[in-house]
Amino acid sequence: MGGRFKRLEYDPSPSDSEGMAILKCSSDNTTVTIHAVLLAHHSRFFRQILNNQQESKVYSISIPEKCDGISLRLFADWVYKGKHIDIQDYAFEERVRSWAFGDHIQAPTFQNDVMDTLSGVSFYINYWDQALAYPWDDAPSGSAMESLFLHMMCYYLASKKDEIQTHLGDLPAAVAQKLLRFLLQDMPGQGTNSFSRDADEKLYWHYGKCQKFRVEEEDYGIEEDRYEIEGLAFLDDSE
């Protein structure tokens, strides 16, 4: 039997909600309030939490992991504004952390809207030459964000092929190993040919040619069963 909260058949509005959810980030005590129906609709993680609480006008939830105040506030703002949010006010690193937060709370539409601001033309213009300083630790292993970083690192190294070995040594060891495999399998004549040469025999990387950086979004109209969730802390309403 499904719980009270679900992924609706349509994008809900605040008027569809009778309860509020108070979310508290354990790392810095940042608190935001979101209409419960909207929160459940946009995040499978929170939908499951809400369906494991007793029915109430106020649901209080503490987020113990993968959360910081900026990411939480950006997500809350996005819930109400969607693509209209002025995300350009957020620094590159803040957007990356917010995307990772979206990964943790299973909010793929939020992730994709954030990713769209990173993997577009402006990203390549403004950030391609900062590849060595990417916040690799904030990109979950095997994620679309890590894939974007790897592609942009290849794009960066393609213009500095005589310095590849030096730059690989500047990266975390695990990242360098992945990047090396990435480079070798996609050299001209190998695999998907993300590399090519121009008329002057200069090497170029076709960023995004063989990899999409968006994640699969949820279908509408999904119900969630109640079940135990480990590692969650529910706030006392008296706090």
CSV table of C-alpha atoms in Angstrom, one decimal:
chain,number,residue,atom,x,y,z
A,1,MET,CA,0.0,0.0,0.0
A,2,GLY,CA,1.3,3.4,-0.9
A,3,GLY,CA,2.1,6.1,1.6
A,4,ARG,CA,0.4,9.5,1.9
A,5,PHE,CA,3.1,11.3,-0.1
A,6,LYS,CA,3.8,10.5,-3.7
A,7,ARG,CA,5.3,11.8,-7.0
A,8,LEU,CA,2.2,13.4,-8.4
A,9,GLU,CA,0.8,13.3,-11.9
A,10,TYR,CA,1.5,17.0,-12.2
A,11,ASP,CA,3.8,19.6,-10.7
A,12,PRO,CA,2.0,20.7,-7.4
A,13,SER,CA,1.7,24.2,-6.0
A,14,PRO,CA,1.8,25.3,-2.4
A,15,SER,CA,-2.0,25.3,-2.3
A,16,ASP,CA,-2.0,21.5,-2.8
A,17,SER,CA,-0.2,21.1,0.6
A,18,GLU,CA,-1.7,20.9,4.0
A,19,GLY,CA,1.5,20.4,5.9
A,20,MET,CA,5.0,21.9,6.1
A,21,ALA,CA,8.4,20.3,6.3
A,22,ILE,CA,11.2,21.9,8.3
A,23,LEU,CA,14.6,20.7,7.1
A,24,LYS,CA,17.7,21.2,9.2
A,25,CYS,CA,21.2,20.7,7.9
A,26,SER,CA,23.1,19.1,10.7
A,27,SER,CA,26.5,20.4,9.6
A,28,ASP,CA,25.8,24.1,10.1
A,29,ASN,CA,22.2,24.2,11.5
A,30,THR,CA,20.8,25.9,8.4
A,31,THR,CA,17.0,25.5,8.4
A,32,VAL,CA,14.5,25.9,5.6
A,33,THR,CA,10.7,25.3,5.4
A,34,ILE,CA,9.1,23.7,2.4
A,35,HIS,CA,5.5,22.6,1.7
A,36,ALA,CA,5.5,18.9,2.3
A,37,VAL,CA,3.7,18.0,-0.9
A,38,LEU,CA,6.2,19.9,-3.0
A,39,LEU,CA,9.1,18.3,-1.1
A,40,ALA,CA,7.8,14.8,-1.6
A,41,HIS,CA,7.1,15.4,-5.3
A,42,HIS,CA,10.6,16.6,-6.1
A,43,SER,CA,12.7,14.3,-3.9
A,44,ARG,CA,12.3,10.5,-3.5
A,45,PHE,CA,14.6,10.6,-0.4
A,46,PHE,CA,12.3,13.0,1.4
A,47,ARG,CA,9.2,11.3,0.1
A,48,GLN,CA,10.2,8.1,1.8
A,49,ILE,CA,11.0,10.0,5.0
A,50,LEU,CA,7.7,11.8,5.1
A,51,ASN,CA,5.8,8.5,4.6
A,52,ASN,CA,7.6,7.1,7.6
A,53,GLN,CA,6.4,9.8,9.9
A,54,GLN,CA,3.0,10.2,11.6
A,55,GLU,CA,0.6,12.5,9.8
A,56,SER,CA,1.2,16.0,11.0
A,57,LYS,CA,0.8,19.7,10.1
A,58,VAL,CA,4.6,20.1,10.6
A,59,TYR,CA,7.3,17.5,9.7
A,60,SER,CA,10.7,18.1,11.1
A,61,ILE,CA,13.7,16.4,9.5
A,62,SER,CA,17.4,16.7,10.2
A,63,ILE,CA,19.8,15.9,7.3
A,64,PRO,CA,22.9,14.3,8.8
A,65,GLU,CA,25.0,13.8,5.6
A,66,LYS,CA,25.9,15.4,2.2
A,67,CYS,CA,24.3,18.7,3.2
A,68,ASP,CA,25.5,22.2,3.6
A,69,GLY,CA,23.5,25.4,4.1
A,70,ILE,CA,24.1,26.8,0.6
A,71,SER,CA,23.0,23.5,-1.1
A,72,LEU,CA,19.9,23.3,1.1
A,73,ARG,CA,18.9,26.9,0.5
A,74,LEU,CA,19.4,26.5,-3.3
A,75,PHE,CA,17.3,23.4,-3.3
A,76,ALA,CA,14.5,25.1,-1.4
A,77,ASP,CA,14.6,28.1,-3.7
A,78,TRP,CA,14.5,25.7,-6.7
A,79,VAL,CA,11.4,23.9,-5.4
A,80,TYR,CA,9.4,27.1,-5.7
A,81,LYS,CA,11.1,28.7,-8.7
A,82,GLY,CA,12.3,25.8,-10.8
A,83,LYS,CA,14.4,26.9,-13.8
A,84,HIS,CA,13.6,30.6,-13.0
A,85,ILE,CA,16.0,30.5,-10.1
A,86,ASP,CA,18.9,32.9,-10.5
A,87,ILE,CA,21.6,30.2,-10.1
A,88,GLN,CA,24.3,32.4,-11.7
A,89,ASP,CA,24.5,34.0,-8.2
A,90,TYR,CA,26.1,30.8,-7.0
A,91,ALA,CA,29.8,30.0,-7.4
A,92,PHE,CA,30.9,27.0,-9.5
A,93,GLU,CA,31.9,25.0,-6.4
A,94,GLU,CA,28.5,25.7,-4.8
A,95,ARG,CA,26.6,24.4,-7.8
A,96,VAL,CA,28.7,21.3,-7.8
A,97,ARG,CA,28.0,20.6,-4.1
A,98,SER,CA,24.3,21.4,-4.7
A,99,TRP,CA,24.2,18.9,-7.6
A,100,ALA,CA,25.8,16.3,-5.2
A,101,PHE,CA,23.2,17.1,-2.6
A,102,GLY,CA,20.5,16.5,-5.2
A,103,ASP,CA,22.1,13.1,-5.9
A,104,HIS,CA,21.9,12.3,-2.2
A,105,ILE,CA,18.3,13.3,-1.8
A,106,GLN,CA,17.3,11.7,-5.1
A,107,ALA,CA,16.1,14.8,-6.8
A,108,PRO,CA,17.1,14.3,-10.5
A,109,THR,CA,15.2,17.2,-12.0
A,110,PHE,CA,17.0,19.5,-9.6
A,111,GLN,CA,20.3,17.9,-10.5
A,112,ASN,CA,19.6,18.4,-14.2
A,113,ASP,CA,18.6,22.0,-13.8
A,114,VAL,CA,21.9,22.6,-11.9
A,115,MET,CA,23.8,20.6,-14.5
A,116,ASP,CA,22.4,22.7,-17.3
A,117,THR,CA,24.2,25.7,-15.9
A,118,LEU,CA,27.5,23.8,-15.8
A,119,SER,CA,27.6,21.9,-19.0
A,120,GLY,CA,26.4,24.6,-21.3
A,121,VAL,CA,28.5,27.0,-23.5
A,122,SER,CA,29.2,29.4,-20.7
A,123,PHE,CA,30.8,26.6,-18.7
A,124,TYR,CA,33.3,25.8,-21.4
A,125,ILE,CA,34.1,29.4,-21.9
A,126,ASN,CA,34.6,30.2,-18.2
A,127,TYR,CA,35.8,26.9,-16.6
A,128,TRP,CA,37.5,24.7,-19.1
A,129,ASP,CA,41.0,26.1,-18.2
A,130,GLN,CA,40.4,25.6,-14.4
A,131,ALA,CA,40.2,21.8,-14.8
A,132,LEU,CA,43.1,21.2,-12.4
A,133,ALA,CA,41.1,23.0,-9.6
A,134,TYR,CA,37.8,21.2,-10.1
A,135,PRO,CA,36.3,20.1,-6.7
A,136,TRP,CA,36.7,16.4,-7.5
A,137,ASP,CA,35.9,15.4,-3.9
A,138,ASP,CA,32.4,16.8,-4.3
A,139,ALA,CA,31.7,14.7,-7.5
A,140,PRO,CA,30.4,11.3,-6.5
A,141,SER,CA,32.4,8.5,-8.0
A,142,GLY,CA,30.8,7.2,-11.2
A,143,SER,CA,28.4,10.1,-11.4
A,144,ALA,CA,27.4,12.4,-14.3
A,145,MET,CA,29.3,15.2,-12.5
A,146,GLU,CA,32.5,13.2,-12.4
A,147,SER,CA,32.0,12.3,-16.1
A,148,LEU,CA,31.7,16.0,-16.9
A,149,PHE,CA,34.9,16.8,-15.0
A,150,LEU,CA,36.7,14.0,-16.8
A,151,HIS,CA,35.5,15.2,-20.2
A,152,MET,CA,36.6,18.8,-19.4
A,153,MET,CA,39.9,17.6,-18.1
A,154,CYS,CA,40.4,15.8,-21.4
A,155,TYR,CA,39.4,19.0,-23.3
A,156,TYR,CA,42.0,20.9,-21.2
A,157,LEU,CA,44.8,18.3,-21.7
A,158,ALA,CA,44.1,18.1,-25.5
A,159,SER,CA,45.5,21.6,-25.7
A,160,LYS,CA,48.5,20.7,-23.5
A,161,LYS,CA,49.4,17.3,-24.8
A,162,ASP,CA,53.1,17.8,-24.0
A,163,GLU,CA,52.2,18.4,-20.3
A,164,ILE,CA,49.8,15.5,-19.8
A,165,GLN,CA,52.1,13.5,-17.5
A,166,THR,CA,52.8,16.5,-15.3
A,167,HIS,CA,49.1,17.4,-15.0
A,168,LEU,CA,48.1,13.8,-14.2
A,169,GLY,CA,50.5,14.0,-11.2
A,170,ASP,CA,48.6,17.0,-9.9
A,171,LEU,CA,45.3,15.1,-9.6
A,172,PRO,CA,44.1,12.7,-6.9
A,173,ALA,CA,45.5,9.3,-7.7
A,174,ALA,CA,42.1,7.6,-8.3
A,175,VAL,CA,41.0,10.5,-10.6
A,176,ALA,CA,44.3,10.3,-12.6
A,177,GLN,CA,43.8,6.6,-13.2
A,178,LYS,CA,40.3,7.1,-14.5
A,179,LEU,CA,41.4,10.0,-16.6
A,180,LEU,CA,44.3,8.0,-18.1
A,181,ARG,CA,41.9,5.1,-19.1
A,182,PHE,CA,39.6,7.7,-20.5
A,183,LEU,CA,42.3,9.3,-22.6
A,184,LEU,CA,43.7,5.9,-23.9
A,185,GLN,CA,40.4,4.4,-24.9
A,186,ASP,CA,39.3,7.5,-26.8
A,187,MET,CA,42.4,8.4,-28.8
A,188,PRO,CA,42.0,8.5,-32.6
A,189,GLY,CA,41.3,5.1,-33.9
A,190,GLN,CA,40.2,3.8,-30.5
A,191,GLY,CA,36.7,3.4,-29.1
A,192,THR,CA,34.3,6.3,-29.5
A,193,ASN,CA,36.9,8.8,-31.0
A,194,SER,CA,36.2,11.7,-28.8
A,195,PHE,CA,39.6,13.0,-29.9
A,196,SER,CA,40.2,14.2,-33.5
A,197,ARG,CA,42.9,16.1,-35.3
A,198,ASP,CA,42.4,19.3,-37.3
A,199,ALA,CA,44.1,20.3,-40.6
A,200,ASP,CA,47.2,21.3,-38.6
A,201,GLU,CA,47.3,17.9,-36.8
A,202,LYS,CA,46.4,19.6,-33.5
A,203,LEU,CA,44.5,17.3,-31.1
A,204,TYR,CA,41.0,18.2,-30.0
A,205,TRP,CA,38.5,16.7,-27.6
A,206,HIS,CA,34.8,16.6,-28.6
A,207,TYR,CA,33.3,17.3,-25.2
A,208,GLY,CA,30.0,15.8,-24.8
A,209,LYS,CA,30.0,13.9,-28.1
A,210,CYS,CA,29.8,10.4,-26.5
A,211,GLN,CA,28.5,11.3,-23.0
A,212,LYS,CA,25.4,13.1,-21.8
A,213,PHE,CA,25.6,14.6,-18.3
A,214,ARG,CA,21.9,14.7,-17.4
A,215,VAL,CA,20.5,12.0,-15.1
A,216,GLU,CA,17.2,10.1,-15.7
A,217,GLU,CA,14.3,11.8,-14.2
A,218,GLU,CA,11.4,10.2,-12.3
A,219,ASP,CA,8.1,9.4,-14.0
A,220,TYR,CA,5.0,11.2,-12.6
A,221,GLY,CA,2.5,9.4,-10.4
A,222,ILE,CA,4.8,7.2,-8.3
A,223,GLU,CA,3.7,6.0,-4.9
A,224,GLU,CA,6.1,5.0,-2.1
A,225,ASP,CA,5.7,2.2,0.4
A,226,ARG,CA,6.6,2.7,4.1
A,227,TYR,CA,9.8,1.1,5.2
A,228,GLU,CA,12.7,1.6,7.6
A,229,ILE,CA,15.3,4.2,6.6
A,230,GLU,CA,18.7,4.0,8.3
A,231,GLY,CA,20.8,6.9,9.3
A,232,LEU,CA,18.0,9.5,9.6
A,233,ALA,CA,17.3,11.8,12.5
A,234,PHE,CA,13.8,13.2,13.1
A,235,LEU,CA,13.7,16.5,15.0
A,236,ASP,CA,11.7,16.9,18.2
A,237,ASP,CA,9.0,19.4,17.4
A,238,SER,CA,9.9,21.1,20.7
A,239,GLU,CA,13.3,22.1,19.5
